[in-house]
């Protein structure tokens, strides 16, 4: 049986973080997966070179955004334009956007901290022999904790590091020592996007929202305060937060995992105003849905706030809303074979 790197890595990582996945999207869920994670950057060519050479993302589309009233509404001004690069791994994709005439509010917005608030990082899980972490640093990224990757659990051959690219986007690299797994057949895929992570001031509030939206009332959790503590010296060396402690939860959204942290040692504050869409950093998570009206009803029932009415985009239709933390969430319908559809990843990247 052929397994992907994520399957192997997850078996070990989850053992360190609170046990196996306990829930997944129901088969009849209106949410079908993650279409893409959006990110604002300054130089698309430079960004594409960094992520292709280090974590093997491939450019699959460069359709610009323009004359789109939805983005005008999100940005709070008319005539918003952005060049884009959609970059794909075996299971998920990131849409990098470079906005023309970046707003003054965006220019004044600082880089996202490890403790947020908001979409704090994307995690790439790779075969250790790829040396993806070193390649990421060699391409211009800066490590946040210790220069060397950290093995958090001696029983698990997984090594972790956080680093920030030249636009402030944080990437977590998880390198798995496949040789230690003693497999009869090596994994076919050496690279995969493991998860997108949120930092929240109130993890129970956020879990409540996504439990309803995703139909997963019992996500995997670890470090519930004050009974357990998630942290330690090695964790500090990964993320660069001295004395970092907190708790975490995970939801599986079919092709991509959603991770969330609440830091008790470095409390995350509620954001007073939404982060500008054109500020450097991750700017949205777009979910692939099968029925817009049903998805909207579920989103509002969960406690989300609708920001835009549905409108055409990428050969389908999209609307935007915000979760209880103010994170921008897109709900998008599209043909199953469309570029933005989460359902065009063969077996969610596991072959």
mmCIF file of C-alpha atoms in Angstrom:
data_model
loop_
_atom_site.group_PDB
_atom_site.id
_atom_site.type_symbol
_atom_site.label_atom_id
_atom_site.label_comp_id
_atom_site.label_asym_id
_atom_site.label_seq_id
_atom_site.Cartn_x
_atom_site.Cartn_y
_atom_site.Cartn_z
ATOM 1 C CA UNK A 1 0.000 0.000 0.000
ATOM 2 C CA UNK A 2 1.358 3.412 -0.950
ATOM 3 C CA UNK A 3 1.092 6.130 1.693
ATOM 4 C CA UNK A 4 1.780 9.814 1.381
ATOM 5 C CA UNK A 5 4.191 11.691 3.619
ATOM 6 C CA UNK A 6 1.282 13.360 5.387
ATOM 7 C CA UNK A 7 -0.244 10.001 6.287
ATOM 8 C CA UNK A 8 3.010 8.827 7.793
ATOM 9 C CA UNK A 9 3.813 12.092 9.516
ATOM 10 C CA UNK A 10 0.337 12.495 10.902
ATOM 11 C CA UNK A 11 0.462 9.110 12.599
ATOM 12 C CA UNK A 12 3.454 10.263 14.592
ATOM 13 C CA UNK A 13 2.566 13.920 15.054
ATOM 14 C CA UNK A 14 -0.909 13.174 16.341
ATOM 15 C CA UNK A 15 0.463 10.775 18.907
ATOM 16 C CA UNK A 16 2.423 13.710 20.316
ATOM 17 C CA UNK A 17 -0.504 16.124 20.139
ATOM 18 C CA UNK A 18 -3.358 14.302 21.767
ATOM 19 C CA UNK A 19 -4.262 11.148 19.898
ATOM 20 C CA UNK A 20 -5.667 10.232 16.481
ATOM 21 C CA UNK A 21 -8.124 12.309 14.487
ATOM 22 C CA UNK A 22 -11.589 11.724 15.960
ATOM 23 C CA UNK A 23 -13.791 13.416 13.380
ATOM 24 C CA UNK A 24 -13.925 14.252 9.700
ATOM 25 C CA UNK A 25 -16.363 16.015 7.387
ATOM 26 C CA UNK A 26 -19.634 14.098 7.146
ATOM 27 C CA UNK A 27 -20.148 12.618 3.688
ATOM 28 C CA UNK A 28 -23.300 14.696 3.204
ATOM 29 C CA UNK A 29 -21.645 17.949 4.309
ATOM 30 C CA UNK A 30 -22.240 21.006 2.142
ATOM 31 C CA UNK A 31 -18.579 21.837 2.807
ATOM 32 C CA UNK A 32 -16.487 19.748 0.410
ATOM 33 C CA UNK A 33 -12.961 20.866 1.300
ATOM 34 C CA UNK A 34 -10.559 23.802 1.098
ATOM 35 C CA UNK A 35 -10.293 25.480 -2.302
ATOM 36 C CA UNK A 36 -7.225 27.503 -1.313
ATOM 37 C CA UNK A 37 -5.563 29.671 1.294
ATOM 38 C CA UNK A 38 -5.062 33.261 0.144
ATOM 39 C CA UNK A 39 -1.972 35.359 0.852
ATOM 40 C CA UNK A 40 -0.855 38.896 -0.018
ATOM 41 C CA UNK A 41 2.767 39.311 -1.148
ATOM 42 C CA UNK A 42 4.930 41.992 -2.722
ATOM 43 C CA UNK A 43 6.601 40.123 -5.602
ATOM 44 C CA UNK A 44 4.875 37.141 -7.207
ATOM 45 C CA UNK A 45 7.904 35.968 -9.158
ATOM 46 C CA UNK A 46 10.117 36.015 -6.073
ATOM 47 C CA UNK A 47 7.444 34.267 -4.017
ATOM 48 C CA UNK A 48 6.838 31.598 -6.658
ATOM 49 C CA UNK A 49 10.564 30.870 -6.862
ATOM 50 C CA UNK A 50 10.880 30.490 -3.081
ATOM 51 C CA UNK A 51 7.930 28.136 -2.621
ATOM 52 C CA UNK A 52 8.594 26.066 -5.737
ATOM 53 C CA UNK A 53 12.261 25.539 -4.907
ATOM 54 C CA UNK A 54 11.745 24.740 -1.217
ATOM 55 C CA UNK A 55 8.367 22.999 -0.756
ATOM 56 C CA UNK A 56 7.646 22.019 -4.376
ATOM 57 C CA UNK A 57 4.563 24.167 -4.977
ATOM 58 C CA UNK A 58 3.738 24.434 -8.686
ATOM 59 C CA UNK A 59 2.144 27.433 -10.413
ATOM 60 C CA UNK A 60 -1.141 26.303 -11.972
ATOM 61 C CA UNK A 61 -2.835 29.633 -12.714
ATOM 62 C CA UNK A 62 -2.084 33.354 -12.902
ATOM 63 C CA UNK A 63 -5.520 34.854 -13.530
ATOM 64 C CA UNK A 64 -5.559 38.454 -12.239
ATOM 65 C CA UNK A 65 -8.268 39.888 -10.001
ATOM 66 C CA UNK A 66 -9.881 43.036 -11.331
ATOM 67 C CA UNK A 67 -13.274 44.654 -11.866
ATOM 68 C CA UNK A 68 -14.599 42.473 -9.080
ATOM 69 C CA UNK A 69 -17.076 44.281 -6.805
ATOM 70 C CA UNK A 70 -16.588 41.637 -4.108
ATOM 71 C CA UNK A 71 -12.921 42.544 -3.715
ATOM 72 C CA UNK A 72 -13.768 46.229 -3.884
ATOM 73 C CA UNK A 73 -16.141 45.677 -0.977
ATOM 74 C CA UNK A 74 -13.576 43.641 0.988
ATOM 75 C CA UNK A 75 -10.908 46.284 0.461
ATOM 76 C CA UNK A 76 -13.244 49.204 1.107
ATOM 77 C CA UNK A 77 -12.398 51.041 -2.105
ATOM 78 C CA UNK A 78 -13.187 50.910 -5.825
ATOM 79 C CA UNK A 79 -10.995 49.599 -8.619
ATOM 80 C CA UNK A 80 -9.076 46.960 -6.649
ATOM 81 C CA UNK A 81 -6.667 44.995 -8.822
ATOM 82 C CA UNK A 82 -4.275 42.164 -8.029
ATOM 83 C CA UNK A 83 -2.033 39.837 -9.986
ATOM 84 C CA UNK A 84 -2.091 36.283 -8.658
ATOM 85 C CA UNK A 85 -0.261 32.969 -8.641
ATOM 86 C CA UNK A 86 -2.189 29.863 -7.668
ATOM 87 C CA UNK A 87 0.402 27.353 -6.427
ATOM 88 C CA UNK A 88 -0.491 23.730 -5.843
ATOM 89 C CA UNK A 89 0.750 20.802 -3.794
ATOM 90 C CA UNK A 90 -0.647 17.273 -4.029
ATOM 91 C CA UNK A 91 -3.595 17.995 -1.727
ATOM 92 C CA UNK A 92 -4.146 21.748 -1.458
ATOM 93 C CA UNK A 93 -3.103 25.124 -2.828
ATOM 94 C CA UNK A 94 -2.174 28.685 -1.911
ATOM 95 C CA UNK A 95 -3.265 31.692 -3.959
ATOM 96 C CA UNK A 96 -0.640 34.414 -3.712
ATOM 97 C CA UNK A 97 -1.901 37.906 -4.562
ATOM 98 C CA UNK A 98 -0.002 41.109 -5.285
ATOM 99 C CA UNK A 99 -2.277 44.158 -5.040
ATOM 100 C CA UNK A 100 -1.791 47.299 -7.093
ATOM 101 C CA UNK A 101 -1.979 50.556 -5.126
ATOM 102 C CA UNK A 102 -1.790 48.939 -1.699
ATOM 103 C CA UNK A 103 -3.839 50.889 0.843
ATOM 104 C CA UNK A 104 -2.222 53.022 3.520
ATOM 105 C CA UNK A 105 -3.930 50.887 6.176
ATOM 106 C CA UNK A 106 -2.343 47.785 4.655
ATOM 107 C CA UNK A 107 1.088 49.404 4.513
ATOM 108 C CA UNK A 108 0.795 50.270 8.210
ATOM 109 C CA UNK A 109 -0.267 46.735 9.219
ATOM 110 C CA UNK A 110 2.549 44.817 10.956
ATOM 111 C CA UNK A 111 3.493 41.251 10.158
ATOM 112 C CA UNK A 112 1.352 38.567 11.754
ATOM 113 C CA UNK A 113 2.809 37.370 15.058
ATOM 114 C CA UNK A 114 3.041 33.690 15.971
ATOM 115 C CA UNK A 115 0.274 34.367 18.497
ATOM 116 C CA UNK A 116 -1.842 36.189 15.896
ATOM 117 C CA UNK A 117 -4.609 37.172 15.962
ATOM 118 C CA UNK A 118 -5.658 35.519 12.733
ATOM 119 C CA UNK A 119 -4.320 33.166 10.073
ATOM 120 C CA UNK A 120 -0.830 32.715 11.455
ATOM 121 C CA UNK A 121 0.862 30.072 9.298
ATOM 122 C CA UNK A 122 0.673 27.350 6.691
ATOM 123 C CA UNK A 123 2.407 24.062 7.483
ATOM 124 C CA UNK A 124 4.309 22.027 4.894
ATOM 125 C CA UNK A 125 5.117 18.401 5.725
ATOM 126 C CA UNK A 126 7.967 16.904 3.747
ATOM 127 C CA UNK A 127 10.378 14.003 3.543
ATOM 128 C CA UNK A 128 13.512 14.911 5.495
ATOM 129 C CA UNK A 129 15.729 14.127 2.520
ATOM 130 C CA UNK A 130 14.249 17.104 0.652
ATOM 131 C CA UNK A 131 16.030 19.548 3.020
ATOM 132 C CA UNK A 132 13.053 21.861 2.499
ATOM 133 C CA UNK A 133 13.724 23.885 5.662
ATOM 134 C CA UNK A 134 17.300 24.734 4.649
ATOM 135 C CA UNK A 135 16.130 25.589 1.144
ATOM 136 C CA UNK A 136 13.447 27.893 2.540
ATOM 137 C CA UNK A 137 16.040 29.756 4.613
ATOM 138 C CA UNK A 138 18.511 29.856 1.720
ATOM 139 C CA UNK A 139 15.769 31.444 -0.393
ATOM 140 C CA UNK A 140 15.500 34.440 1.938
ATOM 141 C CA UNK A 141 13.293 33.298 4.830
ATOM 142 C CA UNK A 142 14.290 33.923 8.465
ATOM 143 C CA UNK A 143 13.862 31.356 11.222
ATOM 144 C CA UNK A 144 11.791 32.431 14.235
ATOM 145 C CA UNK A 145 13.054 30.157 16.999
ATOM 146 C CA UNK A 146 16.198 28.084 16.815
ATOM 147 C CA UNK A 147 18.129 27.703 13.568
ATOM 148 C CA UNK A 148 17.949 23.924 13.887
ATOM 149 C CA UNK A 149 14.776 21.892 13.499
ATOM 150 C CA UNK A 150 13.415 20.415 16.730
ATOM 151 C CA UNK A 151 12.266 16.854 17.402
ATOM 152 C CA UNK A 152 9.502 17.387 19.963
ATOM 153 C CA UNK A 153 8.938 13.717 20.747
ATOM 154 C CA UNK A 154 11.886 11.265 20.659
ATOM 155 C CA UNK A 155 9.458 8.496 19.658
ATOM 156 C CA UNK A 156 8.367 10.391 16.541
ATOM 157 C CA UNK A 157 10.794 11.018 13.652
ATOM 158 C CA UNK A 158 9.279 14.442 12.913
ATOM 159 C CA UNK A 159 11.346 17.660 13.095
ATOM 160 C CA UNK A 160 9.777 21.126 13.283
ATOM 161 C CA UNK A 161 10.723 24.712 12.524
ATOM 162 C CA UNK A 162 8.965 28.066 12.007
ATOM 163 C CA UNK A 163 10.329 30.611 9.560
ATOM 164 C CA UNK A 164 9.109 33.868 8.037
ATOM 165 C CA UNK A 165 9.485 34.737 4.360
ATOM 166 C CA UNK A 166 10.452 38.157 3.001
ATOM 167 C CA UNK A 167 6.814 39.369 3.180
ATOM 168 C CA UNK A 168 6.298 38.163 6.731
ATOM 169 C CA UNK A 169 4.350 34.989 5.920
ATOM 170 C CA UNK A 170 5.110 32.303 8.490
ATOM 171 C CA UNK A 171 5.670 28.765 7.235
ATOM 172 C CA UNK A 172 5.960 25.764 9.505
ATOM 173 C CA UNK A 173 8.162 23.027 8.077
ATOM 174 C CA UNK A 174 7.709 19.476 9.368
ATOM 175 C CA UNK A 175 10.403 17.160 8.098
ATOM 176 C CA UNK A 176 9.763 13.436 8.529
ATOM 177 C CA UNK A 177 12.687 11.005 8.650
ATOM 178 C CA UNK A 178 11.128 8.342 6.433
ATOM 179 C CA UNK A 179 14.100 5.996 6.942
ATOM 180 C CA UNK A 180 13.142 5.575 10.609
ATOM 181 C CA UNK A 181 9.690 4.287 9.629
ATOM 182 C CA UNK A 182 11.008 1.032 8.119
ATOM 183 C CA UNK A 183 8.441 0.952 5.310
ATOM 184 C CA UNK A 184 8.280 -1.806 2.681
ATOM 185 C CA UNK A 185 7.537 0.845 0.024
ATOM 186 C CA UNK A 186 8.670 4.500 0.246
ATOM 187 C CA UNK A 187 5.912 7.137 0.056
ATOM 188 C CA UNK A 188 5.193 8.433 -3.429
ATOM 189 C CA UNK A 189 4.739 12.062 -2.359
ATOM 190 C CA UNK A 190 7.590 13.843 -0.600
ATOM 191 C CA UNK A 191 5.760 17.134 -0.129
ATOM 192 C CA UNK A 192 2.308 18.093 1.122
ATOM 193 C CA UNK A 193 0.515 21.021 2.740
ATOM 194 C CA UNK A 194 -0.421 19.698 6.179
ATOM 195 C CA UNK A 195 -2.566 22.475 7.674
ATOM 196 C CA UNK A 196 -3.459 26.134 7.885
ATOM 197 C CA UNK A 197 -3.325 27.538 11.429
ATOM 198 C CA UNK A 198 -5.315 30.172 13.303
ATOM 199 C CA UNK A 199 -4.264 31.966 16.490
ATOM 200 C CA UNK A 200 -7.270 32.839 18.617
ATOM 201 C CA UNK A 201 -8.020 34.687 21.866
ATOM 202 C CA UNK A 202 -10.825 32.201 22.621
ATOM 203 C CA UNK A 203 -10.349 28.660 21.370
ATOM 204 C CA UNK A 204 -13.665 27.436 22.777
ATOM 205 C CA UNK A 205 -15.521 30.133 20.845
ATOM 206 C CA UNK A 206 -13.739 29.236 17.627
ATOM 207 C CA UNK A 207 -14.218 25.490 18.169
ATOM 208 C CA UNK A 208 -17.926 26.120 18.681
ATOM 209 C CA UNK A 209 -18.170 27.894 15.325
ATOM 210 C CA UNK A 210 -16.238 25.331 13.281
ATOM 211 C CA UNK A 211 -17.878 22.383 15.020
ATOM 212 C CA UNK A 212 -21.236 23.547 13.642
ATOM 213 C CA UNK A 213 -19.944 24.678 10.245
ATOM 214 C CA UNK A 214 -18.008 21.460 9.618
ATOM 215 C CA UNK A 215 -20.331 19.052 11.398
ATOM 216 C CA UNK A 216 -17.511 17.894 13.671
ATOM 217 C CA UNK A 217 -18.629 18.267 17.299
ATOM 218 C CA UNK A 218 -15.563 16.499 18.709
ATOM 219 C CA UNK A 219 -12.371 17.822 17.128
ATOM 220 C CA UNK A 220 -9.020 16.554 18.293
ATOM 221 C CA UNK A 221 -7.761 18.695 21.187
ATOM 222 C CA UNK A 222 -4.636 18.925 23.278
ATOM 223 C CA UNK A 223 -3.429 21.020 26.203
ATOM 224 C CA UNK A 224 -6.780 21.985 27.716
ATOM 225 C CA UNK A 225 -6.022 24.586 30.359
ATOM 226 C CA UNK A 226 -5.294 24.279 33.290
ATOM 227 C CA UNK A 227 -5.159 20.480 33.398
ATOM 228 C CA UNK A 228 -2.491 20.035 30.717
ATOM 229 C CA UNK A 229 0.119 22.359 29.320
ATOM 230 C CA UNK A 230 1.257 22.472 25.740
ATOM 231 C CA UNK A 231 4.758 23.903 25.516
ATOM 232 C CA UNK A 232 8.299 23.396 26.730
ATOM 233 C CA UNK A 233 11.842 24.361 25.814
ATOM 234 C CA UNK A 234 11.797 22.576 22.455
ATOM 235 C CA UNK A 235 8.490 24.186 21.503
ATOM 236 C CA UNK A 236 10.021 27.574 22.349
ATOM 237 C CA UNK A 237 12.835 26.780 19.917
ATOM 238 C CA UNK A 238 10.305 26.047 17.175
ATOM 239 C CA UNK A 239 8.154 29.174 17.346
ATOM 240 C CA UNK A 240 10.428 31.629 19.130
ATOM 241 C CA UNK A 241 8.015 32.385 21.992
ATOM 242 C CA UNK A 242 9.903 32.115 25.266
ATOM 243 C CA UNK A 243 7.892 30.206 27.844
ATOM 244 C CA UNK A 244 5.154 29.536 25.319
ATOM 245 C CA UNK A 245 2.168 27.605 26.686
ATOM 246 C CA UNK A 246 -1.342 27.059 25.439
ATOM 247 C CA UNK A 247 -3.803 24.648 23.897
ATOM 248 C CA UNK A 248 -4.731 23.545 20.408
ATOM 249 C CA UNK A 249 -7.458 21.892 18.346
ATOM 250 C CA UNK A 250 -7.661 20.390 14.869
ATOM 251 C CA UNK A 251 -10.432 19.905 12.305
ATOM 252 C CA UNK A 252 -10.022 17.852 9.130
ATOM 253 C CA UNK A 253 -11.644 19.671 6.193
ATOM 254 C CA UNK A 254 -11.232 16.729 3.816
ATOM 255 C CA UNK A 255 -8.117 17.778 1.867
ATOM 256 C CA UNK A 256 -6.580 20.133 4.451
ATOM 257 C CA UNK A 257 -6.417 20.333 8.234
ATOM 258 C CA UNK A 258 -7.459 23.436 10.164
ATOM 259 C CA UNK A 259 -5.338 23.995 13.263
ATOM 260 C CA UNK A 260 -6.067 26.543 15.980
ATOM 261 C CA UNK A 261 -4.051 27.738 18.991
ATOM 262 C CA UNK A 262 -4.848 29.760 22.058
ATOM 263 C CA UNK A 263 -1.663 30.951 23.779
ATOM 264 C CA UNK A 264 -2.012 31.397 27.535
ATOM 265 C CA UNK A 265 1.574 32.595 27.987
ATOM 266 C CA UNK A 266 1.317 35.239 25.233
ATOM 267 C CA UNK A 267 -2.402 36.106 25.145
ATOM 268 C CA UNK A 268 -3.931 36.905 21.789
ATOM 269 C CA UNK A 269 -6.156 39.967 21.750
ATOM 270 C CA UNK A 270 -9.393 40.280 19.813
ATOM 271 C CA UNK A 271 -8.897 42.348 16.683
ATOM 272 C CA UNK A 272 -10.822 45.644 16.752
ATOM 273 C CA UNK A 273 -11.021 45.958 12.971
ATOM 274 C CA UNK A 274 -10.517 43.383 10.189
ATOM 275 C CA UNK A 275 -6.995 42.955 8.867
ATOM 276 C CA UNK A 276 -6.815 44.649 5.426
ATOM 277 C CA UNK A 277 -7.050 42.140 2.614
ATOM 278 C CA UNK A 278 -4.071 43.778 0.890
ATOM 279 C CA UNK A 279 -1.790 43.706 3.961
ATOM 280 C CA UNK A 280 1.144 41.337 3.580
ATOM 281 C CA UNK A 281 0.267 37.959 5.053
ATOM 282 C CA UNK A 282 -2.427 35.307 4.782
ATOM 283 C CA UNK A 283 -5.726 36.965 3.954
ATOM 284 C CA UNK A 284 -8.429 34.305 3.555
ATOM 285 C CA UNK A 285 -9.423 30.651 3.642
ATOM 286 C CA UNK A 286 -11.751 29.663 0.804
ATOM 287 C CA UNK A 287 -13.995 26.627 1.318
ATOM 288 C CA UNK A 288 -15.399 24.617 -1.574
ATOM 289 C CA UNK A 289 -19.171 24.184 -1.094
ATOM 290 C CA UNK A 290 -21.788 22.245 -3.039
ATOM 291 C CA UNK A 291 -24.765 24.550 -2.385
ATOM 292 C CA UNK A 292 -24.353 28.276 -1.762
ATOM 293 C CA UNK A 293 -27.698 28.869 -0.054
ATOM 294 C CA UNK A 294 -27.252 25.889 2.267
ATOM 295 C CA UNK A 295 -23.650 26.867 3.033
ATOM 296 C CA UNK A 296 -24.701 30.419 3.864
ATOM 297 C CA UNK A 297 -27.442 29.199 6.181
ATOM 298 C CA UNK A 298 -24.990 26.900 7.953
ATOM 299 C CA UNK A 299 -22.357 29.651 8.185
ATOM 300 C CA UNK A 300 -24.806 32.024 9.857
ATOM 301 C CA UNK A 301 -26.184 29.284 12.113
ATOM 302 C CA UNK A 302 -22.631 28.594 13.302
ATOM 303 C CA UNK A 303 -22.217 32.259 14.261
ATOM 304 C CA UNK A 304 -20.440 33.670 11.222
ATOM 305 C CA UNK A 305 -21.088 37.128 9.784
ATOM 306 C CA UNK A 306 -21.817 37.489 6.063
ATOM 307 C CA UNK A 307 -19.753 40.269 4.466
ATOM 308 C CA UNK A 308 -20.674 40.060 0.774
ATOM 309 C CA UNK A 309 -23.489 38.662 -1.300
ATOM 310 C CA UNK A 310 -22.539 35.854 -3.708
ATOM 311 C CA UNK A 311 -20.907 36.901 -6.956
ATOM 312 C CA UNK A 312 -19.131 35.293 -9.927
ATOM 313 C CA UNK A 313 -15.474 34.284 -9.661
ATOM 314 C CA UNK A 314 -13.211 31.546 -11.065
ATOM 315 C CA UNK A 315 -15.967 29.989 -13.163
ATOM 316 C CA UNK A 316 -18.262 29.620 -10.167
ATOM 317 C CA UNK A 317 -19.738 31.762 -7.426
ATOM 318 C CA UNK A 318 -18.270 33.017 -4.159
ATOM 319 C CA UNK A 319 -19.417 34.897 -1.074
ATOM 320 C CA UNK A 320 -17.361 36.064 1.880
ATOM 321 C CA UNK A 321 -17.969 36.122 5.599
ATOM 322 C CA UNK A 322 -16.032 36.286 8.848
ATOM 323 C CA UNK A 323 -15.749 33.743 11.622
ATOM 324 C CA UNK A 324 -16.107 34.913 15.273
ATOM 325 C CA UNK A 325 -12.446 36.013 15.296
ATOM 326 C CA UNK A 326 -12.874 38.089 12.135
ATOM 327 C CA UNK A 327 -10.940 35.702 9.867
ATOM 328 C CA UNK A 328 -12.081 36.064 6.253
ATOM 329 C CA UNK A 329 -13.750 32.899 4.971
ATOM 330 C CA UNK A 330 -14.860 32.388 1.373
ATOM 331 C CA UNK A 331 -17.659 30.007 0.411
ATOM 332 C CA UNK A 332 -17.247 29.040 -3.220
ATOM 333 C CA UNK A 333 -19.178 26.848 -5.642
ATOM 334 C CA UNK A 334 -17.402 25.574 -8.751
ATOM 335 C CA UNK A 335 -17.504 22.590 -11.108
ATOM 336 C CA UNK A 336 -15.816 19.549 -9.575
ATOM 337 C CA UNK A 337 -13.039 19.674 -12.179
ATOM 338 C CA UNK A 338 -12.454 23.429 -11.800
ATOM 339 C CA UNK A 339 -9.059 24.727 -10.773
ATOM 340 C CA UNK A 340 -10.429 26.039 -7.477
ATOM 341 C CA UNK A 341 -12.354 22.889 -6.573
ATOM 342 C CA UNK A 342 -11.016 20.893 -3.640
ATOM 343 C CA UNK A 343 -12.418 17.797 -5.312
ATOM 344 C CA UNK A 344 -9.878 17.754 -8.143
ATOM 345 C CA UNK A 345 -7.148 16.422 -5.841
ATOM 346 C CA UNK A 346 -6.980 12.686 -6.429
ATOM 347 C CA UNK A 347 -7.887 10.960 -3.171
ATOM 348 C CA UNK A 348 -6.984 14.198 -1.367
ATOM 349 C CA UNK A 349 -3.372 13.770 -2.456
ATOM 350 C CA UNK A 350 -2.981 10.252 -1.076
ATOM 351 C CA UNK A 351 -2.112 7.820 -3.851
#
